GROMACS .gro file of N, CA and C in nm:
model
  537
    1UNK      N    1  11.594   6.863  11.726
    1UNK     CA    2  11.450   6.851  11.765
    1UNK      C    3  11.451   6.913  11.900
    2UNK      N    4  11.298   6.938  11.955
    2UNK     CA    5  11.259   7.000  12.052
    2UNK      C    6  11.192   6.878  12.164
    3UNK      N    7  11.211   6.901  12.277
    3UNK     CA    8  11.189   6.773  12.393
    3UNK      C    9  11.030   6.850  12.453
    4UNK      N   10  10.916   6.769  12.465
    4UNK     CA   11  10.812   6.803  12.531
    4UNK      C   12  10.827   6.771  12.640
    5UNK      N   13  10.798   6.857  12.718
    5UNK     CA   14  10.803   6.821  12.878
    5UNK      C   15  10.644   6.827  12.962
    6UNK      N   16  10.540   6.846  12.872
    6UNK     CA   17  10.413   6.846  12.908
    6UNK      C   18  10.327   6.818  12.801
    7UNK      N   19  10.199   6.857  12.806
    7UNK     CA   20  10.111   6.840  12.678
    7UNK      C   21  10.136   6.951  12.552
    8UNK      N   22  10.201   7.056  12.598
    8UNK     CA   23  10.224   7.159  12.489
    8UNK      C   24  10.318   7.107  12.367
    9UNK      N   25  10.306   7.153  12.268
    9UNK     CA   26  10.386   7.101  12.157
    9UNK      C   27  10.507   7.230  12.153
   10UNK      N   28  10.605   7.179  12.200
   10UNK     CA   29  10.734   7.271  12.206
   10UNK      C   30  10.793   7.266  12.064
   11UNK      N   31  10.777   7.343  11.994
   11UNK     CA   32  10.845   7.359  11.831
   11UNK      C   33  10.906   7.492  11.807
   12UNK      N   34  10.960   7.541  11.916
   12UNK     CA   35  11.048   7.685  11.879
   12UNK      C   36  11.174   7.683  11.956
   13UNK      N   37  11.259   7.760  11.913
   13UNK     CA   38  11.392   7.793  11.995
   13UNK      C   39  11.358   7.872  12.112
   14UNK      N   40  11.292   7.965  12.133
   14UNK     CA   41  11.232   8.052  12.239
   14UNK      C   42  11.089   8.009  12.245
   15UNK      N   43  11.050   7.937  12.359
   15UNK     CA   44  10.902   7.897  12.384
   15UNK      C   45  10.846   7.943  12.544
   16UNK      N   46  10.739   7.992  12.522
   16UNK     CA   47  10.672   8.018  12.664
   16UNK      C   48  10.528   7.989  12.638
   17UNK      N   49  10.460   7.938  12.742
   17UNK     CA   50  10.327   7.878  12.766
   17UNK      C   51  10.235   7.969  12.797
   18UNK      N   52  10.308   8.087  12.858
   18UNK     CA   53  10.240   8.212  12.916
   18UNK      C   54  10.274   8.359  12.829
   19UNK      N   55  10.238   8.440  12.884
   19UNK     CA   56  10.291   8.594  12.830
   19UNK      C   57  10.447   8.628  12.805
   20UNK      N   58  10.509   8.649  12.732
   20UNK     CA   59  10.644   8.669  12.701
   20UNK      C   60  10.675   8.815  12.643
   21UNK      N   61  10.784   8.880  12.728
   21UNK     CA   62  10.818   9.021  12.670
   21UNK      C   63  10.954   9.008  12.655
   22UNK      N   64  11.015   9.045  12.522
   22UNK     CA   65  11.171   9.063  12.509
   22UNK      C   66  11.191   9.212  12.484
   23UNK      N   67  11.301   9.265  12.575
   23UNK     CA   68  11.318   9.407  12.601
   23UNK      C   69  11.469   9.418  12.613
   24UNK      N   70  11.514   9.529  12.578
   24UNK     CA   71  11.665   9.559  12.615
   24UNK      C   72  11.730   9.621  12.509
   25UNK      N   73  11.852   9.636  12.523
   25UNK     CA   74  11.924   9.707  12.415
   25UNK      C   75  12.044   9.609  12.332
   26UNK      N   76  12.033   9.491  12.383
   26UNK     CA   77  12.106   9.378  12.327
   26UNK      C   78  12.083   9.329  12.203
   27UNK      N   79  12.128   9.212  12.175
   27UNK     CA   80  12.072   9.162  12.033
   27UNK      C   81  12.102   9.027  12.048
   28UNK      N   82  11.995   8.933  11.983
   28UNK     CA   83  11.936   8.792  11.960
   28UNK      C   84  11.945   8.748  11.830
   29UNK      N   85  12.026   8.629  11.794
   29UNK     CA   86  12.016   8.573  11.692
   29UNK      C   87  11.990   8.439  11.694
   30UNK      N   88  11.846   8.388  11.604
   30UNK     CA   89  11.800   8.248  11.630
   30UNK      C   90  11.828   8.208  11.471
   31UNK      N   91  11.867   8.059  11.486
   31UNK     CA   92  11.847   7.989  11.361
   31UNK      C   93  11.794   7.851  11.433
   32UNK      N   94  11.634   7.856  11.352
   32UNK     CA   95  11.564   7.744  11.402
   32UNK      C   96  11.560   7.655  11.268
   33UNK      N   97  11.646   7.564  11.268
   33UNK     CA   98  11.667   7.498  11.155
   33UNK      C   99  11.505   7.387  11.136
   34UNK      N  100  11.486   7.385  11.245
   34UNK     CA  101  11.329   7.296  11.245
   34UNK      C  102  11.254   7.373  11.318
   35UNK      N  103  11.098   7.392  11.327
   35UNK     CA  104  11.017   7.470  11.378
   35UNK      C  105  11.029   7.596  11.376
   36UNK      N  106  10.963   7.663  11.482
   36UNK     CA  107  10.972   7.818  11.475
   36UNK      C  108  11.075   7.878  11.555
   37UNK      N  109  11.106   8.042  11.552
   37UNK     CA  110  11.204   8.095  11.622
   37UNK      C  111  11.148   8.125  11.726
   38UNK      N  112  11.050   8.191  11.770
   38UNK     CA  113  11.001   8.242  11.909
   38UNK      C  114  10.852   8.204  11.900
   39UNK      N  115  10.795   8.165  11.992
   39UNK     CA  116  10.627   8.137  12.029
   39UNK      C  117  10.573   8.169  12.162
   40UNK      N  118  10.484   8.223  12.168
   40UNK     CA  119  10.411   8.226  12.269
   40UNK      C  120  10.288   8.195  12.287
   41UNK      N  121  10.236   8.097  12.382
   41UNK     CA  122  10.086   8.049  12.355
   41UNK      C  123   9.982   8.160  12.407
   42UNK      N  124  10.050   8.285  12.464
   42UNK     CA  125   9.938   8.385  12.481
   42UNK      C  126  10.027   8.522  12.418
   43UNK      N  127  10.019   8.606  12.482
   43UNK     CA  128  10.084   8.735  12.413
   43UNK      C  129  10.246   8.732  12.397
   44UNK      N  130  10.296   8.786  12.292
   44UNK     CA  131  10.430   8.781  12.297
   44UNK      C  132  10.439   8.937  12.263
   45UNK      N  133  10.528   8.995  12.318
   45UNK     CA  134  10.568   9.162  12.316
   45UNK      C  135  10.707   9.163  12.298
   46UNK      N  136  10.743   9.236  12.196
   46UNK     CA  137  10.900   9.264  12.172
   46UNK      C  138  10.905   9.432  12.150
   47UNK      N  139  10.987   9.476  12.274
   47UNK     CA  140  10.972   9.629  12.289
   47UNK      C  141  11.120   9.693  12.239
   48UNK      N  142  11.217   9.595  12.254
   48UNK     CA  143  11.355   9.689  12.235
   48UNK      C  144  11.494   9.568  12.232
   49UNK      N  145  11.550   9.617  12.163
   49UNK     CA  146  11.669   9.545  12.117
   49UNK      C  147  11.675   9.501  11.947
   50UNK      N  148  11.779   9.420  11.931
   50UNK     CA  149  11.793   9.371  11.799
   50UNK      C  150  11.765   9.234  11.777
   51UNK      N  151  11.703   9.188  11.674
   51UNK     CA  152  11.651   9.051  11.643
   51UNK      C  153  11.662   8.985  11.515
   52UNK      N  154  11.753   8.887  11.497
   52UNK     CA  155  11.771   8.836  11.366
   52UNK      C  156  11.691   8.700  11.392
   53UNK      N  157  11.615   8.637  11.303
   53UNK     CA  158  11.557   8.533  11.341
   53UNK      C  159  11.538   8.465  11.208
   54UNK      N  160  11.601   8.335  11.187
   54UNK     CA  161  11.594   8.251  11.081
   54UNK      C  162  11.518   8.140  11.124
   55UNK      N  163  11.405   8.094  11.046
   55UNK     CA  164  11.327   7.985  11.107
   55UNK      C  165  11.288   7.918  10.966
   56UNK      N  166  11.242   7.735  11.004
   56UNK     CA  167  11.219   7.642  10.907
   56UNK      C  168  11.044   7.691  10.885
   57UNK      N  169  10.994   7.718  11.015
   57UNK     CA  170  10.850   7.742  11.011
   57UNK      C  171  10.812   7.898  11.064
   58UNK      N  172  10.730   7.952  11.115
   58UNK     CA  173  10.697   8.091  11.161
   58UNK      C  174  10.839   8.133  11.236
   59UNK      N  175  10.847   8.268  11.186
   59UNK     CA  176  10.954   8.327  11.273
   59UNK      C  177  10.919   8.376  11.406
   60UNK      N  178  10.817   8.458  11.431
   60UNK     CA  179  10.760   8.485  11.575
   60UNK      C  180  10.626   8.455  11.562
   61UNK      N  181  10.554   8.410  11.663
   61UNK     CA  182  10.413   8.355  11.705
   61UNK      C  183  10.368   8.420  11.835
   62UNK      N  184  10.242   8.499  11.825
   62UNK     CA  185  10.174   8.504  11.953
   62UNK      C  186  10.053   8.425  11.926
   63UNK      N  187  10.005   8.338  12.003
   63UNK     CA  188   9.876   8.305  11.984
   63UNK      C  189   9.757   8.411  12.028
   64UNK      N  190   9.787   8.469  12.146
   64UNK     CA  191   9.650   8.557  12.144
   64UNK      C  192   9.694   8.693  12.112
   65UNK      N  193   9.822   8.756  12.093
   65UNK     CA  194   9.874   8.883  12.036
   65UNK      C  195  10.020   8.849  12.016
   66UNK      N  196  10.067   8.975  11.928
   66UNK     CA  197  10.187   8.965  11.887
   66UNK      C  198  10.215   9.145  11.866
   67UNK      N  199  10.301   9.190  11.922
   67UNK     CA  200  10.318   9.325  11.927
   67UNK      C  201  10.472   9.356  11.913
   68UNK      N  202  10.561   9.418  11.787
   68UNK     CA  203  10.700   9.414  11.778
   68UNK      C  204  10.708   9.559  11.743
   69UNK      N  205  10.872   9.556  11.751
   69UNK     CA  206  10.918   9.666  11.710
   69UNK      C  207  11.063   9.601  11.630
   70UNK      N  208  11.121   9.678  11.574
   70UNK     CA  209  11.247   9.636  11.478
   70UNK      C  210  11.312   9.523  11.484
   71UNK      N  211  11.341   9.455  11.392
   71UNK     CA  212  11.389   9.327  11.360
   71UNK      C  213  11.382   9.278  11.209
   72UNK      N  214  11.482   9.143  11.189
   72UNK     CA  215  11.499   9.100  11.084
   72UNK      C  216  11.431   8.944  11.093
   73UNK      N  217  11.367   8.895  11.003
   73UNK     CA  218  11.333   8.746  11.022
   73UNK      C  219  11.339   8.705  10.863
   74UNK      N  220  11.403   8.568  10.858
   74UNK     CA  221  11.380   8.476  10.743
   74UNK      C  222  11.303   8.357  10.784
   75UNK      N  223  11.192   8.328  10.697
   75UNK     CA  224  11.124   8.245  10.749
   75UNK      C  225  11.064   8.154  10.649
   76UNK      N  226  11.042   7.993  10.690
   76UNK     CA  227  10.999   7.896  10.609
   76UNK      C  228  10.852   7.898  10.563
   77UNK      N  229  10.789   7.988  10.682
   77UNK     CA  230  10.613   8.017  10.674
   77UNK      C  231  10.599   8.150  10.684
   78UNK      N  232  10.531   8.196  10.778
   78UNK     CA  233  10.503   8.331  10.787
   78UNK      C  234  10.603   8.389  10.878
   79UNK      N  235  10.637   8.525  10.849
   79UNK     CA  236  10.720   8.608  10.924
   79UNK      C  237  10.676   8.619  11.054
   80UNK      N  238  10.557   8.699  11.049
   80UNK     CA  239  10.498   8.743  11.183
   80UNK      C  240  10.355   8.678  11.197
   81UNK      N  241  10.323   8.599  11.277
   81UNK     CA  242  10.204   8.513  11.289
   81UNK      C  243  10.142   8.543  11.409
   82UNK      N  244  10.017   8.602  11.395
   82UNK     CA  245   9.924   8.574  11.535
   82UNK      C  246   9.788   8.526  11.461
   83UNK      N  247   9.746   8.432  11.572
   83UNK     CA  248   9.673   8.347  11.551
   83UNK      C  249   9.606   8.274  11.674
   84UNK      N  250   9.457   8.275  11.708
   84UNK     CA  251   9.416   8.218  11.805
   84UNK      C  252   9.277   8.146  11.764
   85UNK      N  253   9.300   7.998  11.702
   85UNK     CA  254   9.163   7.959  11.647
   85UNK      C  255   9.050   7.932  11.751
   86UNK      N  256   9.080   7.962  11.898
   86UNK     CA  257   8.972   7.914  12.003
   86UNK      C  258   8.922   8.072  12.039
   87UNK      N  259   8.964   8.156  11.999
   87UNK     CA  260   8.912   8.302  12.047
   87UNK      C  261   8.914   8.420  11.902
   88UNK      N  262   8.784   8.439  11.865
   88UNK     CA  263   8.786   8.528  11.743
   88UNK      C  264   8.829   8.675  11.797
   89UNK      N  265   8.832   8.682  11.934
   89UNK     CA  266   8.859   8.819  11.957
   89UNK      C  267   9.038   8.847  11.963
   90UNK      N  268   9.101   8.750  11.975
   90UNK     CA  269   9.182   8.744  11.995
   90UNK      C  270   9.301   8.710  11.841
   91UNK      N  271   9.435   8.701  11.868
   91UNK     CA  272   9.477   8.705  11.750
   91UNK      C  273   9.520   8.795  11.667
   92UNK      N  274   9.542   8.908  11.746
   92UNK     CA  275   9.580   9.057  11.675
   92UNK      C  276   9.724   9.081  11.678
   93UNK      N  277   9.735   9.156  11.570
   93UNK     CA  278   9.906   9.209  11.556
   93UNK      C  279   9.918   9.336  11.559
   94UNK      N  280  10.006   9.383  11.671
   94UNK     CA  281  10.047   9.530  11.644
   94UNK      C  282  10.177   9.552  11.623
   95UNK      N  283  10.195   9.641  11.507
   95UNK     CA  284  10.341   9.675  11.472
   95UNK      C  285  10.367   9.811  11.524
   96UNK      N  286  10.483   9.844  11.591
   96UNK     CA  287  10.500   9.981  11.606
   96UNK      C  288  10.606  10.025  11.492
   97UNK      N  289  10.627  10.144  11.510
   97UNK     CA  290  10.694  10.236  11.423
   97UNK      C  291  10.838  10.171  11.458
   98UNK      N  292  10.905  10.149  11.309
   98UNK     CA  293  11.049  10.079  11.320
   98UNK      C  294  11.107  10.033  11.204
   99UNK      N  295  11.199   9.961  11.186
   99UNK     CA  296  11.258   9.907  11.079
   99UNK      C  297  11.229   9.749  11.074
  100UNK      N  298  11.159   9.696  10.957
  100UNK     CA  299  11.155   9.571  10.957
  100UNK      C  300  11.186   9.505  10.831
  101UNK      N  301  11.272   9.397  10.826
  101UNK     CA  302  11.311   9.297  10.713
  101UNK      C  303  11.240   9.181  10.714
  102UNK      N  304  11.157   9.139  10.638
  102UNK     CA  305  11.117   8.965  10.640
  102UNK      C  306  11.113   8.929  10.529
  103UNK      N  307  11.166   8.791  10.505
  103UNK     CA  308  11.161   8.718  10.395
  103UNK      C  309  11.084   8.599  10.416
  104UNK      N  310  10.968   8.574  10.377
  104UNK     CA  311  10.911   8.449  10.420
  104UNK      C  312  10.826   8.398  10.275
  105UNK      N  313  10.850   8.255  10.333
  105UNK     CA  314  10.787   8.149  10.227
  105UNK      C  315  10.589   8.186  10.239
  106UNK      N  316  10.582   8.185  10.310
  106UNK     CA  317  10.408   8.228  10.342
  106UNK      C  318  10.380   8.357  10.342
  107UNK      N  319  10.336   8.406  10.432
  107UNK     CA  320  10.283   8.552  10.456
  107UNK      C  321  10.371   8.639  10.530
  108UNK      N  322  10.442   8.759  10.481
  108UNK     CA  323  10.526   8.833  10.568
  108UNK      C  324  10.443   8.870  10.713
  109UNK      N  325  10.342   8.911  10.703
  109UNK     CA  326  10.251   8.952  10.827
  109UNK      C  327  10.109   8.894  10.826
  110UNK      N  328  10.105   8.822  10.948
  110UNK     CA  329   9.977   8.715  10.924
  110UNK      C  330   9.873   8.730  11.049
  111UNK      N  331   9.749   8.795  11.050
  111UNK     CA  332   9.707   8.817  11.173
  111UNK      C  333   9.549   8.753  11.163
  112UNK      N  334   9.488   8.652  11.246
  112UNK     CA  335   9.358   8.625  11.210
  112UNK      C  336   9.263   8.737  11.297
  113UNK      N  337   9.307   8.820  11.373
  113UNK     CA  338   9.244   8.904  11.438
  113UNK      C  339   9.266   9.061  11.383
  114UNK      N  340   9.287   9.131  11.442
  114UNK     CA  341   9.295   9.272  11.420
  114UNK      C  342   9.430   9.302  11.368
  115UNK      N  343   9.486   9.384  11.275
  115UNK     CA  344   9.613   9.433  11.240
  115UNK      C  345   9.648   9.567  11.240
  116UNK      N  346   9.726   9.622  11.322
  116UNK     CA  347   9.751   9.765  11.362
  116UNK      C  348   9.897   9.794  11.312
  117UNK      N  349   9.927   9.905  11.218
  117UNK     CA  350  10.043   9.937  11.175
  117UNK      C  351  10.070  10.064  11.204
  118UNK      N  352  10.164  10.116  11.298
  118UNK     CA  353  10.170  10.243  11.325
  118UNK      C  354  10.309  10.320  11.260
  119UNK      N  355  10.315  10.289  11.164
  119UNK     CA  356  10.426  10.346  11.071
  119UNK      C  357  10.530  10.245  11.078
  120UNK      N  358  10.650  10.271  11.020
  120UNK     CA  359  10.756  10.229  10.991
  120UNK      C  360  10.808  10.203  10.854
  121UNK      N  361  10.931  10.134  10.851
  121UNK     CA  362  11.001  10.095  10.700
  121UNK      C  363  11.006   9.967  10.678
  122UNK      N  364  10.934   9.900  10.582
  122UNK     CA  365  10.924   9.761  10.553
  122UNK      C  366  10.982   9.745  10.440
  123UNK      N  367  11.066   9.626  10.444
  123UNK     CA  368  11.133   9.557  10.339
  123UNK      C  369  11.067   9.383  10.326
  124UNK      N  370  10.977   9.368  10.287
  124UNK     CA  371  10.886   9.249  10.277
  124UNK      C  372  10.899   9.163  10.132
  125UNK      N  373  10.958   9.061  10.148
  125UNK     CA  374  10.958   8.961  10.032
  125UNK      C  375  10.878   8.808  10.066
  126UNK      N  376  10.779   8.799   9.968
  126UNK     CA  377  10.699   8.674  10.027
  126UNK      C  378  10.720   8.565   9.896
  127UNK      N  379  10.672   8.421   9.967
  127UNK     CA  380  10.700   8.316   9.837
  127UNK      C  381  10.544   8.296   9.803
  128UNK      N  382  10.459   8.360   9.843
  128UNK     CA  383  10.312   8.321   9.785
  128UNK      C  384  10.209   8.407   9.905
  129UNK      N  385  10.217   8.339  10.019
  129UNK     CA  386  10.104   8.405  10.125
  129UNK      C  387   9.992   8.366  10.082
  130UNK      N  388   9.866   8.421  10.123
  130UNK     CA  389   9.750   8.387  10.112
  130UNK      C  390   9.693   8.448  10.002
  131UNK      N  391   9.643   8.330   9.925
  131UNK     CA  392   9.587   8.378   9.792
  131UNK      C  393   9.454   8.439   9.786
  132UNK      N  394   9.378   8.469   9.908
  132UNK     CA  395   9.265   8.473   9.922
  132UNK      C  396   9.277   8.640   9.959
  133UNK      N  397   9.360   8.699   9.970
  133UNK     CA  398   9.357   8.838  10.025
  133UNK      C  399   9.312   8.949   9.913
  134UNK      N  400   9.235   9.007   9.946
  134UNK     CA  401   9.215   9.162   9.863
  134UNK      C  402   9.247   9.244   9.944
  135UNK      N  403   9.321   9.352   9.922
  135UNK     CA  404   9.354   9.485   9.991
  135UNK      C  405   9.402   9.584   9.891
  136UNK      N  406   9.330   9.710   9.943
  136UNK     CA  407   9.366   9.846   9.883
  136UNK      C  408   9.457   9.930   9.979
  137UNK      N  409   9.553   9.990   9.934
  137UNK     CA  410   9.638  10.050  10.023
  137UNK      C  411   9.691  10.182   9.945
  138UNK      N  412   9.734  10.280  10.048
  138UNK     CA  413   9.789  10.423   9.988
  138UNK      C  414   9.911  10.381   9.955
  139UNK      N  415   9.970  10.518   9.952
  139UNK     CA  416  10.141  10.501   9.892
  139UNK      C  417  10.205  10.486  10.022
  140UNK      N  418  10.162  10.483  10.140
  140UNK     CA  419  10.239  10.480  10.263
  140UNK      C  420  10.142  10.417  10.400
  141UNK      N  421  10.229  10.364  10.463
  141UNK     CA  422  10.155  10.352  10.626
  141UNK      C  423  10.168  10.457  10.681
  142UNK      N  424  10.056  10.497  10.761
  142UNK     CA  425  10.096  10.614  10.855
  142UNK      C  426  10.010  10.555  10.971
  143UNK      N  427  10.046  10.640  11.080
  143UNK     CA  428   9.945  10.595  11.197
  143UNK      C  429   9.797  10.586  11.191
  144UNK      N  430   9.747  10.511  11.235
  144UNK     CA  431   9.589  10.461  11.214
  144UNK      C  432   9.542  10.357  11.088
  145UNK      N  433   9.619  10.332  11.050
  145UNK     CA  434   9.572  10.226  10.958
  145UNK      C  435   9.665  10.266  10.827
  146UNK      N  436   9.627  10.218  10.695
  146UNK     CA  437   9.679  10.225  10.558
  146UNK      C  438   9.616  10.364  10.494
  147UNK      N  439   9.696  10.405  10.407
  147UNK     CA  440   9.662  10.535  10.348
  147UNK      C  441   9.629  10.659  10.433
  148UNK      N  442   9.706  10.689  10.528
  148UNK     CA  443   9.697  10.790  10.626
  148UNK      C  444   9.567  10.797  10.704
  149UNK      N  445   9.462  10.733  10.702
  149UNK     CA  446   9.319  10.759  10.790
  149UNK      C  447   9.282  10.639  10.854
  150UNK      N  448   9.190  10.658  10.941
  150UNK     CA  449   9.147  10.525  10.989
  150UNK      C  450   9.073  10.407  10.920
  151UNK      N  451   9.089  10.300  10.914
  151UNK     CA  452   9.087  10.206  10.805
  151UNK      C  453   9.117  10.224  10.682
  152UNK      N  454   9.044  10.217  10.587
  152UNK     CA  455   9.099  10.241  10.448
  152UNK      C  456   9.112  10.383  10.373
  153UNK      N  457   9.151  10.412  10.273
  153UNK     CA  458   9.189  10.536  10.225
  153UNK      C  459   9.106  10.620  10.253
  154UNK      N  460   8.963  10.584  10.222
  154UNK     CA  461   8.825  10.650  10.258
  154UNK      C  462   8.773  10.621  10.401
  155UNK      N  463   8.832  10.566  10.473
  155UNK     CA  464   8.769  10.574  10.614
  155UNK      C  465   8.683  10.454  10.623
  156UNK      N  466   8.696  10.369  10.494
  156UNK     CA  467   8.594  10.230  10.521
  156UNK      C  468   8.712  10.117  10.590
  157UNK      N  469   8.630  10.062  10.671
  157UNK     CA  470   8.716   9.951  10.737
  157UNK      C  471   8.783   9.854  10.649
  158UNK      N  472   8.926   9.799  10.658
  158UNK     CA  473   8.978   9.713  10.592
  158UNK      C  474   8.956   9.577  10.690
  159UNK      N  475   8.949   9.481  10.614
  159UNK     CA  476   8.943   9.354  10.677
  159UNK      C  477   9.062   9.344  10.789
  160UNK      N  478   9.025   9.292  10.890
  160UNK     CA  479   9.116   9.305  11.012
  160UNK      C  480   9.132   9.423  11.113
  161UNK      N  481   9.045   9.521  11.070
  161UNK     CA  482   9.023   9.644  11.162
  161UNK      C  483   8.962   9.588  11.277
  162UNK      N  484   8.996   9.640  11.416
  162UNK     CA  485   8.917   9.566  11.516
  162UNK      C  486   8.777   9.620  11.502
  163UNK      N  487   8.715   9.521  11.550
  163UNK     CA  488   8.521   9.519  11.542
  163UNK      C  489   8.508   9.633  11.670
  164UNK      N  490   8.400   9.695  11.652
  164UNK     CA  491   8.347   9.809  11.756
  164UNK      C  492   8.352   9.712  11.890
  165UNK      N  493   8.394   9.790  11.999
  165UNK     CA  494   8.395   9.696  12.157
  165UNK      C  495   8.482   9.574  12.160
  166UNK      N  496   8.586   9.571  12.038
  166UNK     CA  497   8.666   9.440  12.054
  166UNK      C  498   8.795   9.501  12.108
  167UNK      N  499   8.881   9.389  12.163
  167UNK     CA  500   8.993   9.392  12.237
  167UNK      C  501   9.070   9.486  12.136
  168UNK      N  502   9.175   9.575  12.225
  168UNK     CA  503   9.270   9.669  12.130
  168UNK      C  504   9.393   9.602  12.179
  169UNK      N  505   9.513   9.657  12.074
  169UNK     CA  506   9.645   9.583  12.107
  169UNK      C  507   9.696   9.608  12.231
  170UNK      N  508   9.788   9.512  12.270
  170UNK     CA  509   9.863   9.595  12.398
  170UNK      C  510   9.975   9.664  12.375
  171UNK      N  511   9.974   9.779  12.474
  171UNK     CA  512  10.064   9.917  12.463
  171UNK      C  513  10.212   9.851  12.483
  172UNK      N  514  10.299   9.892  12.387
  172UNK     CA  515  10.431   9.876  12.421
  172UNK      C  516  10.494   9.935  12.536
  173UNK      N  517  10.564   9.872  12.636
  173UNK     CA  518  10.619   9.957  12.730
  173UNK      C  519  10.723  10.045  12.702
  174UNK      N  520  10.740  10.132  12.743
  174UNK     CA  521  10.849  10.264  12.737
  174UNK      C  522  10.980  10.222  12.800
  175UNK      N  523  11.060  10.171  12.675
  175UNK     CA  524  11.191  10.145  12.756
  175UNK      C  525  11.306  10.211  12.729
  176UNK      N  526  11.258  10.350  12.706
  176UNK     CA  527  11.349  10.451  12.714
  176UNK      C  528  11.412  10.527  12.825
  177UNK      N  529  11.350  10.494  12.944
  177UNK     CA  530  11.401  10.506  13.066
  177UNK      C  531  11.549  10.458  13.136
  178UNK      N  532  11.604  10.361  13.045
  178UNK     CA  533  11.699  10.311  13.098
  178UNK      C  534  11.692  10.189  13.176
  179UNK      N  535  11.782  10.118  13.219
  179UNK     CA  536  11.774  10.033  13.355
  179UNK      C  537  11.841   9.876  13.292
   0.00000   0.00000   0.00000
């Protein structure tokens, strides 16, 4: 169980009331038998390292945004979850090129705002997820969206594309310089 220290609902192994960035070349294994694996009440950015998250609820959650690179998640709900019910301009999810293994009882990837995938290798297994989703995809993910072009295969926006003038996903910091 988790101990509340203020009005926030602390329900994860790693919890932040503000922006949280995880970076480095090490590894982190999280086993959340109750609650979520990693939660940020603002932006959650994962730029380096090796992560294995097993959680009864969501694997990784960023309320305002979630930006990730390589990891493995086993989740009782959504694997990656970005949702901000208070501000429709937020709740976006950015996935950088990498290798992603997600097994989830809900959605493997869930964003209430924009979703941007810039390449990667994906092994996604879900137990149902959103029953209301209708999506057309190409044979592969390529930079700029699904099907190789901006938006859909013919350049038509997919549900979740950023609205004109809306916020853009955070840039992942370059961690290749060592340190």
